[in-house]
mmCIF file of C-alpha atoms in Angstrom:
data_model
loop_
_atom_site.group_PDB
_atom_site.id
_atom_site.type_symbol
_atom_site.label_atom_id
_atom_site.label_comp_id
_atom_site.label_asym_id
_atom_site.label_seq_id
_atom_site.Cartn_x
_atom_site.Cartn_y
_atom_site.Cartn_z
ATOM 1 C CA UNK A 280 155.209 232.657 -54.943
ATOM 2 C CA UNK A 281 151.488 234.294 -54.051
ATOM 3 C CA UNK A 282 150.534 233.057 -57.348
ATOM 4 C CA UNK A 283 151.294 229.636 -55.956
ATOM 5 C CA UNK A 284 149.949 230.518 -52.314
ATOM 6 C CA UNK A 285 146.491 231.550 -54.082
ATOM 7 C CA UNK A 286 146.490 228.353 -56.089
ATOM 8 C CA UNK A 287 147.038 226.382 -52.923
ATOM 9 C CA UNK A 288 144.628 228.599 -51.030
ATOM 10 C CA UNK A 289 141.905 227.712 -53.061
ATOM 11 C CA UNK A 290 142.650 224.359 -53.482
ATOM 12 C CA UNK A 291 142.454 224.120 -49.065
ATOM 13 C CA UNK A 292 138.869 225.269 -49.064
ATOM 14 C CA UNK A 293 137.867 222.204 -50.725
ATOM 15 C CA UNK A 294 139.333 220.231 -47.886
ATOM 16 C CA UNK A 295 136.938 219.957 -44.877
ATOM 17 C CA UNK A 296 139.322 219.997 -42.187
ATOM 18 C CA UNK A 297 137.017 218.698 -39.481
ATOM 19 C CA UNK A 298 136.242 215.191 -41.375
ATOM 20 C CA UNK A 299 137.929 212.458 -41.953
ATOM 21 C CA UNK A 300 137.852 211.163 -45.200
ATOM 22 C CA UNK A 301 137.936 207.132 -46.549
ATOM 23 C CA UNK A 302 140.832 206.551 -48.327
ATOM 24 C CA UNK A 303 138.428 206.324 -51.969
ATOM 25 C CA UNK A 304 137.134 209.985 -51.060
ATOM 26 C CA UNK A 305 140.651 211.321 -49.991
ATOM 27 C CA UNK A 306 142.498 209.731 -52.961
ATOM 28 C CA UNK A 307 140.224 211.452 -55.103
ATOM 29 C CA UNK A 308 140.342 215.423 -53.608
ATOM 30 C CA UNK A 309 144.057 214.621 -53.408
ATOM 31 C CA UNK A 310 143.926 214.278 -57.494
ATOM 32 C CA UNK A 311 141.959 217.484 -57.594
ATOM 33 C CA UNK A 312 143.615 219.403 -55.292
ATOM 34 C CA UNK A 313 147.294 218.946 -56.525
ATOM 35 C CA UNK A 314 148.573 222.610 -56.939
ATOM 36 C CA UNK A 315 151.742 221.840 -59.546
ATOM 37 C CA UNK A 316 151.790 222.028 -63.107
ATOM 38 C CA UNK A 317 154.079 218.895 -62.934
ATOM 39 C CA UNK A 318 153.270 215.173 -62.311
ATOM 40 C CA UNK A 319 152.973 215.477 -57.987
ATOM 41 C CA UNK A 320 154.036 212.689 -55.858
ATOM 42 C CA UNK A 321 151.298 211.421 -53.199
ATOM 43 C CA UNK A 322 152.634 210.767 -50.412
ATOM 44 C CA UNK A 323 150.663 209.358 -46.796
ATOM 45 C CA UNK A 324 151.951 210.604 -43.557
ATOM 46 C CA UNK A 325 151.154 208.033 -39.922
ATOM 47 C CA UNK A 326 151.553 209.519 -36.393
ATOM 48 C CA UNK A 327 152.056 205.994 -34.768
ATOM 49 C CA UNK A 328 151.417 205.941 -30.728
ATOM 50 C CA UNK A 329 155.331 204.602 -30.342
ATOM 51 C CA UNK A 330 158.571 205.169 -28.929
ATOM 52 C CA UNK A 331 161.260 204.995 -30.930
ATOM 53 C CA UNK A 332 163.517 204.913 -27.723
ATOM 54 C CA UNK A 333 162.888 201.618 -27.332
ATOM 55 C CA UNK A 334 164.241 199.238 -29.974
ATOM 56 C CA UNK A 335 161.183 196.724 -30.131
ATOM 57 C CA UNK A 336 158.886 200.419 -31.612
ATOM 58 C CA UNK A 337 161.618 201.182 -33.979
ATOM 59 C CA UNK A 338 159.299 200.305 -37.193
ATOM 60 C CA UNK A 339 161.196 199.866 -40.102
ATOM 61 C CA UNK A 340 161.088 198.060 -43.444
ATOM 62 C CA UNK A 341 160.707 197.730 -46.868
ATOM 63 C CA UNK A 342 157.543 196.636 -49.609
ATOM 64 C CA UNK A 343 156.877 196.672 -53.075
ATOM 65 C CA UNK A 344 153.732 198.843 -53.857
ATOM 66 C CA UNK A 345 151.158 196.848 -56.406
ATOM 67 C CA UNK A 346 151.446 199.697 -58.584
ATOM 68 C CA UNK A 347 154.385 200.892 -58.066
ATOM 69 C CA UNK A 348 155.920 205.144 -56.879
ATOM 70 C CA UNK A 349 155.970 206.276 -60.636
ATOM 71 C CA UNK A 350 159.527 207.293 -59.422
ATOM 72 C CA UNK A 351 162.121 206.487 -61.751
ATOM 73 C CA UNK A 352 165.362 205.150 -59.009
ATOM 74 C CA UNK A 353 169.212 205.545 -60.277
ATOM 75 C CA UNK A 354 170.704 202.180 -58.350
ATOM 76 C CA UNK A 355 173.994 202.439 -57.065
ATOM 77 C CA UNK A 356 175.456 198.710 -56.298
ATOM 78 C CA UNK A 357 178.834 198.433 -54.544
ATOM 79 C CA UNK A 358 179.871 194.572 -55.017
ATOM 80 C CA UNK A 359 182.996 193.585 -56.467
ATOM 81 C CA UNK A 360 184.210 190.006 -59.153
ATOM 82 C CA UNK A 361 180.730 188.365 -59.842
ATOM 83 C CA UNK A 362 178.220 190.446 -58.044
ATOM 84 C CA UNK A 363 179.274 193.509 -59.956
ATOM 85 C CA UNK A 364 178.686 191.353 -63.184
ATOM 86 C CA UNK A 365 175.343 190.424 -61.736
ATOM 87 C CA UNK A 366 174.672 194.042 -60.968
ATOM 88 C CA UNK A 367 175.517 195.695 -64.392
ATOM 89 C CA UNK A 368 173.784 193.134 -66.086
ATOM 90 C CA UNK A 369 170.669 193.626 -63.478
ATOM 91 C CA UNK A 370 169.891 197.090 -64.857
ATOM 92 C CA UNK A 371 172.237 198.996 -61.828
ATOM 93 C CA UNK A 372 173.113 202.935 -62.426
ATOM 94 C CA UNK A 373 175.739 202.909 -61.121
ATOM 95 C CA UNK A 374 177.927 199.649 -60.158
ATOM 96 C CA UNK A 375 181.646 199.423 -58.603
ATOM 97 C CA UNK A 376 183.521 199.075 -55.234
ATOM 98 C CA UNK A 377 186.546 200.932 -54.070
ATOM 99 C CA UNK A 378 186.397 203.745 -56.925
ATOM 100 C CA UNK A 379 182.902 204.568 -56.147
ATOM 101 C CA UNK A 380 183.396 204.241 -52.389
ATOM 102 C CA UNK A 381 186.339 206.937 -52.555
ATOM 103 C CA UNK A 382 183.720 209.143 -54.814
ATOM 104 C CA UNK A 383 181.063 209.134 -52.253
ATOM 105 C CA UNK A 384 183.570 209.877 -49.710
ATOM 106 C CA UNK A 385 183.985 213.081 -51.573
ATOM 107 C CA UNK A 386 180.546 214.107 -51.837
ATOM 108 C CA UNK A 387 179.151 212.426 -54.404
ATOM 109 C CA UNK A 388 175.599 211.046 -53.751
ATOM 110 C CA UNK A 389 173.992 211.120 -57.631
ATOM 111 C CA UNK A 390 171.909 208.125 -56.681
ATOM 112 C CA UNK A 391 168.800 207.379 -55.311
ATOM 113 C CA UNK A 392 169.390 203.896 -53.636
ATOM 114 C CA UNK A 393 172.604 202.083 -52.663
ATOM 115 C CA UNK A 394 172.469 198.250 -52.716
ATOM 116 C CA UNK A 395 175.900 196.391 -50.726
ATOM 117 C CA UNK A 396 176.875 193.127 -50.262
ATOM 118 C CA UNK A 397 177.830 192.180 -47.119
ATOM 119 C CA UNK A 398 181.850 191.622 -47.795
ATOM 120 C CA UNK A 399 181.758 195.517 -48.730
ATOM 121 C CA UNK A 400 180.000 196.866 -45.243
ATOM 122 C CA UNK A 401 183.161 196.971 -43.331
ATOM 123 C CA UNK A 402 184.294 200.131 -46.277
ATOM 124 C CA UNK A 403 181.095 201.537 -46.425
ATOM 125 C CA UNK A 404 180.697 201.439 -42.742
ATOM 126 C CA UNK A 405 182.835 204.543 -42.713
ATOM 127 C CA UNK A 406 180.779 206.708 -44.991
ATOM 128 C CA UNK A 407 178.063 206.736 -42.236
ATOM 129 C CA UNK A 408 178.183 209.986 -41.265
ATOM 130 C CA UNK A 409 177.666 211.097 -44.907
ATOM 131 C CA UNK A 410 175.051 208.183 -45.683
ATOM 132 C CA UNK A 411 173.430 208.263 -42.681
ATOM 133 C CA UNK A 412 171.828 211.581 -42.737
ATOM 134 C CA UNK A 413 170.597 211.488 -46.394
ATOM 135 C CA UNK A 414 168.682 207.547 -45.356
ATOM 136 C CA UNK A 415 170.846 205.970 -48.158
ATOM 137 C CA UNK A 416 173.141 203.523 -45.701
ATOM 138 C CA UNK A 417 172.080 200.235 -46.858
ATOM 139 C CA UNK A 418 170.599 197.854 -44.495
ATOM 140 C CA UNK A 419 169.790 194.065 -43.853
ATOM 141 C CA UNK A 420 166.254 194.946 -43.523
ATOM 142 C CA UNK A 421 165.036 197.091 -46.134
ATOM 143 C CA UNK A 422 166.848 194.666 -48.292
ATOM 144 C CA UNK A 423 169.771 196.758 -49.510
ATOM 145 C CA UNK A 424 172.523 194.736 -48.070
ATOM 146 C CA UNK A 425 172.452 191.331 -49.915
ATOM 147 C CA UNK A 426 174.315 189.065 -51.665
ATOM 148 C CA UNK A 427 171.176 188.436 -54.072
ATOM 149 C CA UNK A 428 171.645 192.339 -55.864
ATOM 150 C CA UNK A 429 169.893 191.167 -59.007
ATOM 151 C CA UNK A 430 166.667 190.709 -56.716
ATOM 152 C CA UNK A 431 167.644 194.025 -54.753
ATOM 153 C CA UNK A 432 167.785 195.821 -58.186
ATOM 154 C CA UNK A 433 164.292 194.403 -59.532
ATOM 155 C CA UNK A 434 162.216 195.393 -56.637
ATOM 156 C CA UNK A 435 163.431 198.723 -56.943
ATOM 157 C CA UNK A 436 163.046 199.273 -60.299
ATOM 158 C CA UNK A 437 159.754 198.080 -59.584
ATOM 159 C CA UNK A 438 158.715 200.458 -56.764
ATOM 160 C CA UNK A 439 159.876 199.151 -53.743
ATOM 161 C CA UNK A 440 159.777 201.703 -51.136
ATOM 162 C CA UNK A 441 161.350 202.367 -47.487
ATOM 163 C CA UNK A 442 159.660 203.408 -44.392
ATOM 164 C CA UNK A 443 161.147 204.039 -40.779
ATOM 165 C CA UNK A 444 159.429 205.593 -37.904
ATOM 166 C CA UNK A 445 161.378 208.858 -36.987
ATOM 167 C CA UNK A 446 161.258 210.581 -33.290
ATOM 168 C CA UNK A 447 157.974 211.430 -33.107
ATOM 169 C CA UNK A 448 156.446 208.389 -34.099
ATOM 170 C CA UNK A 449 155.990 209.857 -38.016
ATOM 171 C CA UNK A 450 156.360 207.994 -41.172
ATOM 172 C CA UNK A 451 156.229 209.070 -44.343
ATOM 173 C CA UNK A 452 155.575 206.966 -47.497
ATOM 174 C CA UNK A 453 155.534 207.694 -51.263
ATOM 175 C CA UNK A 454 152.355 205.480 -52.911
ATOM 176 C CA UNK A 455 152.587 207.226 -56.464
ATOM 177 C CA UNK A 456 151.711 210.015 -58.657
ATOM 178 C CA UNK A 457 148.847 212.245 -59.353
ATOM 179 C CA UNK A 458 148.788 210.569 -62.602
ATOM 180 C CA UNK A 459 148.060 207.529 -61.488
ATOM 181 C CA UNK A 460 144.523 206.273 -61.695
ATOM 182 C CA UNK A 461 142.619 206.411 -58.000
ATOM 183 C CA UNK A 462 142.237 202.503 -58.015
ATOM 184 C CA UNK A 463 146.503 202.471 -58.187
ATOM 185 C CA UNK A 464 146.626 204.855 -55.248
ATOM 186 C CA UNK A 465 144.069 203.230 -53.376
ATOM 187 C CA UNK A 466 145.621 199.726 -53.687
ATOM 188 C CA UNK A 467 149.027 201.332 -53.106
ATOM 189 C CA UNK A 468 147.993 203.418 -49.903
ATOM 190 C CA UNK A 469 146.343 199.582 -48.795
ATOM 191 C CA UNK A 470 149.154 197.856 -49.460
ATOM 192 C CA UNK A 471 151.398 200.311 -46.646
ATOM 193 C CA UNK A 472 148.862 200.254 -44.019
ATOM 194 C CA UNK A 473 148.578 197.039 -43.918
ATOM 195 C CA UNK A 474 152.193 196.409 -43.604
ATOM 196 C CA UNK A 475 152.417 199.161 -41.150
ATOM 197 C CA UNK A 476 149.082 197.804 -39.381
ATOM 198 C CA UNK A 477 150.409 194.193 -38.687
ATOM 199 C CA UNK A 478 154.089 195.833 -37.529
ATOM 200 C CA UNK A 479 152.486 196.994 -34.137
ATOM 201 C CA UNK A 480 154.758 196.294 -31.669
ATOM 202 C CA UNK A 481 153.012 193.930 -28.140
ATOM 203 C CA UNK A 482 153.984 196.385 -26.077
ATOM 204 C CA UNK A 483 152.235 199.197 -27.625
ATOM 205 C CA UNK A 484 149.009 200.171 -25.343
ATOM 206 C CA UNK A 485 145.932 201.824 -26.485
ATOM 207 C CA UNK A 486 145.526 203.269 -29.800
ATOM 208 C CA UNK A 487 148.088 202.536 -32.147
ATOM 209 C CA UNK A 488 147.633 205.100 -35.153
ATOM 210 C CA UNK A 489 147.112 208.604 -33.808
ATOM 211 C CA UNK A 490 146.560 210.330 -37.139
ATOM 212 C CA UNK A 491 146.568 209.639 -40.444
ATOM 213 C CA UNK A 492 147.233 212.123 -43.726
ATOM 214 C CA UNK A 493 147.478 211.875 -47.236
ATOM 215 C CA UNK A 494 149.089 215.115 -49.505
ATOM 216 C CA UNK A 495 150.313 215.714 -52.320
ATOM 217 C CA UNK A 496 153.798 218.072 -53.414
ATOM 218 C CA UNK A 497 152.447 221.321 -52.091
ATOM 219 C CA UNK A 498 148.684 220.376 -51.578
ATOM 220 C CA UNK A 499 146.541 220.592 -48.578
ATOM 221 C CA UNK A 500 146.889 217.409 -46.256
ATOM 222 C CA UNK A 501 143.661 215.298 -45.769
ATOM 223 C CA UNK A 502 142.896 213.718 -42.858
ATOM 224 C CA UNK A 503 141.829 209.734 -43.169
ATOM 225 C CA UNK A 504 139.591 207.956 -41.315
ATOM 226 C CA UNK A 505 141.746 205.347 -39.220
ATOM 227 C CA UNK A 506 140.316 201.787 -39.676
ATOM 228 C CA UNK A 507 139.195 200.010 -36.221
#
């Protein structure tokens, strides 16, 4: 552990904490500051000025990046008769109905994503205390309940990723790997804040974006420059 604490320590003092960086210069200290010997995800963190109290600032959805999360998904697809053909012939993990509803009602969750169609909400609808918590309960509008699961399953596959706002206004978004070239993360990190950009809600006054960070698995944050 100080091993890794030294690592990170000396990977912080080449972040200036009092600027804030464009998205081309943070991109690249994020790719030299990533502490783990593995492939690290890089992730972007938004403080948005919004109450989540209030259902018109409950910001929530669903994109494809350009380039992808470099995040291989398992797919879990509950659909029964011809949308469980569909599925399994889609590329899907995992596909089924009752069986795998009765599994996940006994713990198990190996999955990443779990695509529905609507006829099976009324089952799943019961799992929601154990779905709920872990953000896998599908939903109309990140796409995951659908009757087109062949489509559901390709944007996945592809890097499709969630984002919801949580209490204090935070959301946090997975644009790709450390691997990935800083063009990829910079059209990636683009690609979510313009999304999140146009979904200000009206009644939203003053500044919209309090703060802005990108990281990466145990690296320093860096602070962005917020666009006007």
């Amino acid at each position: 552990m100080a091993k890794v604490s030294k690592r990170y320590a000396e990977a912080a003092k080449l972040v200036d904490r009092s600027k804030l960086y464009t998205i081309e210069e943070a991109v690249a200290l994020a790719k030299q500051t990533s502490t783990t010997k593995f492939d690290a995800s890089v992730e972007v963190s938004f403080n948005l000025n919004v109450d989540p109290r209030h259902a018109e600032q409950q910001i929530r959805g669903a994109m494809v990046l350009p380039n992808g999360t470099g995040k291989t998904q398992r797919v879990c697809v509950i659909a029964q008769g011809e949308k469980e053909k569909i599925a399994q012939e889609a590329g899907a993990d995992f596909v089924g109905s009752d069986e795998i509803i009765q599994n996940i009602a006994k713990g198990w969750l190996e999955f990443d994503v779990l695509i529905a169609t609507p006829d099976m909400m009324g089952k799943l609808g019961r799992l929601g205390r154990i779905l709920g918590p872990k953000g896998l309960m599908p939903n109309p509008k990140t796409g995951t309940v659908t009757q087109d699961v062949a489509k559901a399953i390709d944007e996945v596959k592809k890097g499709k990723v969630t984002y919801r706002v949580d209490r204090e206004g935070n959301i946090n978004v997975l644009i790709g790997k450390t691997s990935f070239t800083e063009e990829a993360l910079v059209e990636n990190f683009k690609a979510i804040y313009n999304v999140i950009a146009k979904a200000r809600p009206t009644t939203v006054k003053g500044a919209y974006m309090k703060n802005l960070v990108l990281s990466t698995t145990m690296g320093p944050g860096i602070h962005l420059a917020i666009e006007k």
